[in-house]
């Protein structure tokens, strides 16, 4: 159906509503009044951090802007959606005033822009994550002076870039990519080929239709010697005609679980030629007389450096996960204040948000949302702190630590995000099955975060590996001077549980919670090391032993590490808020307690196996329910303070005016062909005729 | 895009493939060869139970039938999908030879039909659950002789029915529905009205476009006295013109999270009139002189009886959850045998299904799938057993027990199903984000099971309530003669943990597992009762105390009850298979162990708090990993035995021929406009021009 027809259909149905008159629903406002005062502006500013300005630019620009209205896009075809996203991008991009020069002095400007447009939807930031982060960062990190102009052009959308790493047959295992780039010494060119049917570059964002440039990961072959994966900056479409260049087949991968507005595609190379300068040659080059040279001798370490372009992209995933949690919780919490069901007497039904069970279903996710956001703020801050060090020495310990934390946070945020999304959807009951609730759209987009930019189940191993390797160093007597690992004890003796608390009040104490978290991570570390040792004796080799220690071991260790870091960061955040306002601070402190005690509860087995008493375990559970009650009273105001604007949220259930029922009716009535007779009625009649003979 | 154009586009792209030549991939066949012999036919027959014949009819009919090919439907518009589903229904329905007469002697014939068409997709069974189960069962259970002809007509699709219970403002709380049916003694008619804007019948399947009849739940008002919710059988569209009848506004609710082929709609009544006989009057009637009469005096009990039409529909949800688990596991397991990543040397990568972590991610879901299926088989068997008793006495204990088990199983199956779907999707990595994997389509359909036919979080309470009420009876000294409650001890003393096992071998023992499960459910029961007592002292009233005992209490109790029942049924199933073949039986026994020990592991806190030692807890974890390894070797053959046919599975990744990569490439190349230039290229150029000025 064409957009034009659809608009007419909407218009005509609006003019002739057949529905009952609307009654104003004050439920949401009533709930708002129950909360204590909250300094919303201060909370938002600190919650957004350096992204605050960019978010304000985006919100101002998008408010009542018909180009940014998610609920209007619900019936778009794939082609319409793609056009729309490019329109949106062109419309808003230059407002952020990004440039090569500004980037050098404000290294978070690009990430902040993504955070700003990411409130809307993942499609827009996806286009930008690929182009602005993966593509530009690969050029900046791996290229030399001659490549700078390409970065400049990309900053101004003069080129549109893409990131050709993944192939049909290889994702996580980048070292085994099959695309080849063979150096031709006669012409000083590279010849690119996709030698097998699994080697097509696959699901590459924007390569299907939009991009004219790409950074391509390929096995470099010089004089028949395989030199491992290197990165090349190559044009893929003619700048003027936009036709694929000779030697390239570029196509569309088709329908995805979500993000239909982004053209993920494939690229198949057949003797595609590009001149020598396309090699991003900061860490590896070929001399004019054809000799391969690299400052990094170790192939694995060289590959790790080649992947540096992923760092900011991966952090942006953490940011986006939080945004989805925020959007979904905005919808679910507001609807829970509006939706009433059951009650003591007819006509006085109780809001879902007044039920303990509903509070327990939603509020721990609100706490996790804060944890993810403060974790993201740390990633930004730490990135700026270590940036110049990393540029000097890409093998430095600071980068290894950053990578471990980033890996744990990316994985955890994606899992937290998906669980939150799903719980929000379920908590909205049947109304959550309407697409106009926004919850399924969000789920289908958010889903990608679990497997892209590093599969979460692989990344979490890398966090675990960092801890285990550091522990091994300590056991050899070496010093491990890493802030985030200060919990490491340096011996493998069993970890003793000796945390003392009885009441919920005693549990809600920074010192006690710190002890609990330290016990938690050390207990899992101990279990993992014991298991690794056990496996080492009967496994084929250490790789096998390692693989056999994933479940109930390394995976749990990586998770615990992420939770440990987020707890630390959330507490810092609480203190900033408390220093400004004790009333607002107290509300955020409860969220902190709910997060940490939630971590303890979800992993209670670890504690009880370690020696926590059943009475303490009961206190943990009681404390959570009590905190859920406290946070519930403030939750609408808290989410109001952080929620995106209404046309960006795009939900009939979550609109800030609280008129969920009215909006649901209106949106349904605006459905194309809402009152039309079924065009397939003749089919129904045909079946009837068969049936009549059988009566 | 019209279906016709799409077909042409597919055809032309197939004829001019630009992709590399295809290489046969033997990975899946190689994995198949690793398993022991398996009596696939015997396993399938017993797994399907009475549905076996119907499933075979459906599989035969659908094999290579172009009308049943899910992968062909991926680009259908909403209107096209709806037409397709009606086409499919008319095409296959009469093959099953259902009739009023046959139904009387084969009470599972309808459910078996749903099971058969449900292998394909949820859209088809959704159409039939509503029409064949909810609509017909309401007529049969609540109507009298004069209504029989309507059931007859429905069996032959001469009428197409719907089920108007839910309203915009009320779902779970059926007692508070707002639609009124006022008795007009002058004309002996009922006058139907939707008195408020939240009272529109909402998201009613097939009412949007297709149905000509409905059973409508409305508050009966006789002489200004409210008599509570009653059920009425009314026409909604003119039989010949298909136009809505006077006094009715019928519309389409629009886009949903999935199931777009089903027209869920709304109905708004404005002085709609229907004659007296539309009241389904088995349990309540109005005498010719206008007096209301009912054999069931208690309003709540009367409502419970009115809802009896839901029993079979709810059981069908359990069936469908299992089918989704089966379809998704077919995709995920086969792909895991094909997909290789990392390895000791280049060119010898390891299949995902050979990684312990991957086994741990997928195989416990395979075990749960068996548990859900055997739980469903029990529901069928028990339904037949108690049917005539229930018809005699709708308030009998047998029905209460059936309802409690059904509630627990429906809730658990929906949660198990969604978790399984999501894990399958994630386990397929980036490939799982392609819509052609089938995994997101399945997730978006399956999602509805959690909140329809009774919201799972509400249903699980009803299971918990049944146990608690029975326990209260026992404590008063009354006998509780209920087979499924034989674990009840009758006192509230703390439950002592005294299960003895050390090794995994000792744990994998029916007696030990039985003791563990008994401890488990009693420990949760004890915790729940203590908490309820505690809450009773400081809650407003018992309803409030009850609501405050949901989290960590009643909800867990309901779940444990469902797991207890499914364990019992799965064991029965194992024994049937073992009696026939020891080799096949041993494989299914491992699945049983994996299920039960999985329940123990997921709830380890309960055990450890009760006294299980850390050493035993470690044995539990070790046993699971060991069982995952054993089951993994057989898993492809087991899933092959049960999997639906390929065009019904509709997945590029899960096809039985194992050519996942080839099929992925081919499906992508068949995407409409796969190689066309972006129609929005002018927009890209426009942005470039702006950017150039900023360079």
Short mmCIF file of C-alpha atoms in Angstrom, two decimals, chain B residues 399-637:
data_model
loop_
_atom_site.label_atom_id
_atom_site.label_comp_id
_atom_site.label_asym_id
_atom_site.label_seq_id
_atom_site.Cartn_x
_atom_site.Cartn_y
_atom_site.Cartn_z
CA UNK B 399 -12.67 -30.44 37.42
CA UNK B 400 -11.00 -28.32 40.09
CA UNK B 401 -7.94 -30.57 39.94
CA UNK B 402 -7.92 -30.54 36.15
CA UNK B 403 -8.21 -26.79 36.15
CA UNK B 404 -5.27 -26.44 38.58
CA UNK B 405 -3.02 -28.70 36.53
CA UNK B 406 -4.10 -27.05 33.28
CA UNK B 407 -3.41 -23.61 34.73
CA UNK B 408 0.06 -24.57 35.89
CA UNK B 409 0.88 -26.30 32.62
CA UNK B 410 -0.43 -23.50 30.42
CA UNK B 411 1.63 -20.93 32.31
CA UNK B 412 4.78 -23.04 32.43
CA UNK B 413 4.51 -24.11 28.80
CA UNK B 414 4.19 -20.49 27.70
CA UNK B 415 7.25 -19.47 29.73
CA UNK B 416 9.28 -22.51 28.74
CA UNK B 417 8.26 -21.90 25.14
CA UNK B 418 9.32 -18.28 25.07
CA UNK B 419 12.63 -18.97 26.81
CA UNK B 420 13.34 -21.81 24.39
CA UNK B 421 12.46 -19.67 21.38
CA UNK B 422 14.72 -16.89 22.54
CA UNK B 423 17.63 -19.20 23.32
CA UNK B 424 17.30 -20.84 19.90
CA UNK B 425 17.32 -17.43 18.27
CA UNK B 426 20.39 -16.31 20.23
CA UNK B 427 22.22 -19.57 19.70
CA UNK B 428 22.01 -19.05 15.94
CA UNK B 429 24.09 -15.88 16.26
CA UNK B 430 23.78 -13.26 13.53
CA UNK B 431 22.14 -15.82 11.23
CA UNK B 432 19.28 -15.96 13.70
CA UNK B 433 18.56 -12.29 13.01
CA UNK B 434 17.57 -13.12 9.45
CA UNK B 435 13.80 -13.43 9.24
CA UNK B 436 14.31 -16.45 7.00
CA UNK B 437 15.72 -18.38 9.94
CA UNK B 438 12.07 -18.52 11.03
CA UNK B 439 13.03 -17.83 14.63
CA UNK B 440 11.67 -14.31 14.98
CA UNK B 441 8.47 -15.20 13.19
CA UNK B 442 8.05 -18.04 15.67
CA UNK B 443 8.86 -15.79 18.61
CA UNK B 444 6.36 -13.15 17.57
CA UNK B 445 3.61 -15.71 17.24
CA UNK B 446 4.53 -17.72 20.30
CA UNK B 447 4.61 -14.57 22.41
CA UNK B 448 0.82 -14.42 22.50
CA UNK B 449 0.64 -17.63 24.52
CA UNK B 450 1.87 -15.86 27.62
CA UNK B 451 -1.04 -13.48 27.89
CA UNK B 452 -4.03 -15.00 26.10
CA UNK B 453 -6.37 -17.77 27.18
CA UNK B 454 -5.74 -16.63 30.72
CA UNK B 455 -2.67 -14.52 31.51
CA UNK B 456 0.02 -16.92 32.70
CA UNK B 457 0.87 -14.89 35.80
CA UNK B 458 -2.80 -15.06 36.83
CA UNK B 459 -3.22 -18.73 35.97
CA UNK B 460 -0.20 -19.82 37.96
CA UNK B 461 -1.86 -18.30 41.05
CA UNK B 462 -4.85 -20.53 40.51
CA UNK B 463 -2.64 -23.61 40.64
CA UNK B 464 -1.05 -22.27 43.83
CA UNK B 465 -4.47 -21.52 45.29
CA UNK B 466 -5.65 -25.08 44.70
CA UNK B 467 -2.71 -26.46 46.68
CA UNK B 468 -3.06 -23.97 49.51
CA UNK B 469 -6.80 -24.51 49.82
CA UNK B 470 -6.28 -28.27 49.90
CA UNK B 471 -3.59 -27.88 52.53
CA UNK B 472 -5.94 -25.77 54.64
CA UNK B 473 -8.53 -28.54 54.38
CA UNK B 474 -6.01 -31.12 55.53
CA UNK B 475 -4.99 -28.99 58.44
CA UNK B 476 -8.63 -28.90 59.48
CA UNK B 477 -8.50 -32.69 59.49
CA UNK B 478 -10.38 -33.20 56.23
CA UNK B 479 -9.21 -35.83 53.75
CA UNK B 480 -7.90 -34.61 50.40
CA UNK B 481 -8.31 -37.39 47.93
CA UNK B 482 -6.48 -35.92 44.95
CA UNK B 483 -3.91 -37.98 43.08
CA UNK B 484 -1.81 -34.99 42.02
CA UNK B 485 -1.55 -33.76 45.62
CA UNK B 486 -0.20 -36.91 47.18
CA UNK B 487 2.96 -34.99 48.14
CA UNK B 488 0.99 -33.01 50.73
CA UNK B 489 2.06 -33.83 54.26
CA UNK B 490 -0.80 -32.19 56.09
CA UNK B 491 1.26 -30.27 58.61
CA UNK B 492 3.17 -27.01 58.41
CA UNK B 493 6.33 -28.13 60.17
CA UNK B 494 9.56 -27.24 58.38
CA UNK B 495 10.43 -29.68 55.63
CA UNK B 496 13.52 -31.67 56.30
CA UNK B 497 16.04 -32.33 53.54
CA UNK B 498 17.41 -35.83 53.77
CA UNK B 499 18.06 -36.93 50.20
CA UNK B 500 21.18 -39.03 49.89
CA UNK B 501 23.38 -39.09 46.79
CA UNK B 502 26.97 -38.33 46.05
CA UNK B 503 27.78 -39.09 42.43
CA UNK B 504 25.91 -38.18 39.28
CA UNK B 505 25.20 -41.88 38.88
CA UNK B 506 23.48 -42.00 42.25
CA UNK B 507 21.54 -38.87 41.40
CA UNK B 508 20.23 -40.32 38.16
CA UNK B 509 17.84 -42.58 39.96
CA UNK B 510 14.05 -42.43 39.95
CA UNK B 511 13.77 -42.78 43.70
CA UNK B 512 16.30 -40.07 44.47
CA UNK B 513 14.74 -37.69 41.96
CA UNK B 514 11.30 -38.36 43.34
CA UNK B 515 12.52 -37.52 46.84
CA UNK B 516 14.12 -34.33 45.52
CA UNK B 517 10.94 -33.19 43.80
CA UNK B 518 8.85 -33.95 46.87
CA UNK B 519 11.21 -31.96 49.00
CA UNK B 520 11.17 -29.14 46.47
CA UNK B 521 7.44 -28.65 46.30
CA UNK B 522 6.95 -29.09 50.04
CA UNK B 523 9.73 -26.64 50.86
CA UNK B 524 8.14 -24.00 48.65
CA UNK B 525 4.73 -24.78 50.07
CA UNK B 526 6.10 -24.35 53.57
CA UNK B 527 7.78 -21.07 52.70
CA UNK B 528 4.59 -19.81 51.07
CA UNK B 529 2.40 -20.72 54.02
CA UNK B 530 4.76 -19.08 56.50
CA UNK B 531 4.82 -15.94 54.38
CA UNK B 532 1.06 -15.91 54.00
CA UNK B 533 0.69 -16.16 57.75
CA UNK B 534 3.21 -13.35 58.28
CA UNK B 535 1.43 -11.16 55.73
CA UNK B 536 -1.98 -11.93 57.20
CA UNK B 537 -0.99 -10.18 60.42
CA UNK B 538 -0.07 -6.86 58.82
CA UNK B 539 -2.09 -6.79 55.59
CA UNK B 540 -5.34 -4.89 55.14
CA UNK B 541 -7.26 -8.09 54.57
CA UNK B 542 -6.80 -11.61 53.22
CA UNK B 543 -6.93 -10.48 49.60
CA UNK B 544 -4.10 -8.08 50.33
CA UNK B 545 -2.16 -10.76 52.23
CA UNK B 546 -2.66 -13.10 49.30
CA UNK B 547 -1.41 -10.52 46.79
CA UNK B 548 1.66 -9.89 48.94
CA UNK B 549 2.52 -13.58 48.95
CA UNK B 550 2.82 -13.90 45.18
CA UNK B 551 6.51 -13.20 44.57
CA UNK B 552 8.75 -15.87 46.15
CA UNK B 553 5.57 -17.65 47.20
CA UNK B 554 2.40 -18.58 45.37
CA UNK B 555 3.96 -18.07 41.94
CA UNK B 556 6.83 -20.42 42.78
CA UNK B 557 4.41 -22.93 44.25
CA UNK B 558 2.32 -23.00 41.08
CA UNK B 559 5.45 -23.50 39.00
CA UNK B 560 6.74 -26.28 41.22
CA UNK B 561 3.38 -28.01 40.94
CA UNK B 562 3.53 -27.90 37.14
CA UNK B 563 7.07 -29.26 37.18
CA UNK B 564 6.04 -31.99 39.58
CA UNK B 565 3.22 -33.08 37.25
CA UNK B 566 5.34 -32.95 34.13
CA UNK B 567 8.07 -34.98 35.78
CA UNK B 568 5.53 -37.67 36.63
CA UNK B 569 4.17 -37.73 33.09
CA UNK B 570 7.56 -37.69 31.42
CA UNK B 571 8.61 -40.69 33.48
CA UNK B 572 5.50 -42.58 32.38
CA UNK B 573 6.44 -41.80 28.80
CA UNK B 574 10.02 -43.01 29.27
CA UNK B 575 8.71 -46.33 30.53
CA UNK B 576 6.50 -46.83 27.50
CA UNK B 577 9.48 -46.26 25.22
CA UNK B 578 11.77 -48.46 27.34
CA UNK B 579 9.27 -51.30 27.25
CA UNK B 580 9.44 -51.22 23.49
CA UNK B 581 13.16 -50.65 22.91
CA UNK B 582 15.96 -50.42 25.43
CA UNK B 583 18.28 -48.47 23.10
CA UNK B 584 15.67 -45.85 22.25
CA UNK B 585 14.40 -45.89 25.82
CA UNK B 586 17.85 -45.14 27.24
CA UNK B 587 18.07 -42.02 25.09
CA UNK B 588 14.70 -40.76 26.27
CA UNK B 589 15.56 -41.62 29.87
CA UNK B 590 18.54 -39.29 29.64
CA UNK B 591 16.15 -36.58 28.51
CA UNK B 592 14.01 -37.29 31.57
CA UNK B 593 17.05 -37.00 33.84
CA UNK B 594 18.06 -33.78 32.17
CA UNK B 595 14.60 -32.34 32.73
CA UNK B 596 14.32 -33.23 36.40
CA UNK B 597 17.89 -32.41 37.35
CA UNK B 598 17.44 -29.18 35.40
CA UNK B 599 14.49 -28.29 37.63
CA UNK B 600 16.64 -28.99 40.66
CA UNK B 601 19.52 -26.87 39.34
CA UNK B 602 17.32 -23.88 38.47
CA UNK B 603 15.95 -23.96 42.01
CA UNK B 604 19.11 -24.94 43.80
CA UNK B 605 18.64 -22.22 46.41
CA UNK B 606 15.56 -23.99 47.74
CA UNK B 607 17.57 -27.18 48.16
CA UNK B 608 20.69 -25.65 49.62
CA UNK B 609 18.66 -23.53 52.04
CA UNK B 610 16.95 -26.75 53.05
CA UNK B 611 20.20 -28.55 53.73
CA UNK B 612 21.64 -29.89 50.47
CA UNK B 613 25.43 -29.83 50.74
CA UNK B 614 27.66 -27.83 48.39
CA UNK B 615 29.13 -31.15 47.24
CA UNK B 616 25.67 -32.36 46.22
CA UNK B 617 25.02 -29.05 44.48
CA UNK B 618 28.21 -29.56 42.49
CA UNK B 619 27.06 -33.06 41.58
CA UNK B 620 23.82 -31.58 40.27
CA UNK B 621 25.72 -29.17 38.03
CA UNK B 622 28.16 -31.83 36.87
CA UNK B 623 25.31 -34.22 36.08
CA UNK B 624 23.63 -31.65 33.87
CA UNK B 625 26.73 -31.04 31.81
CA UNK B 626 27.31 -34.77 31.48
CA UNK B 627 23.71 -35.35 30.40
CA UNK B 628 23.95 -32.50 27.91
CA UNK B 629 26.93 -34.27 26.37
CA UNK B 630 25.10 -37.57 26.16
CA UNK B 631 21.90 -36.11 24.76
CA UNK B 632 23.82 -33.93 22.27
CA UNK B 633 25.15 -36.98 20.46
CA UNK B 634 21.61 -38.25 19.87
CA UNK B 635 19.88 -34.91 19.58
CA UNK B 636 19.83 -34.58 15.79
CA UNK B 637 18.24 -37.98 15.37
#
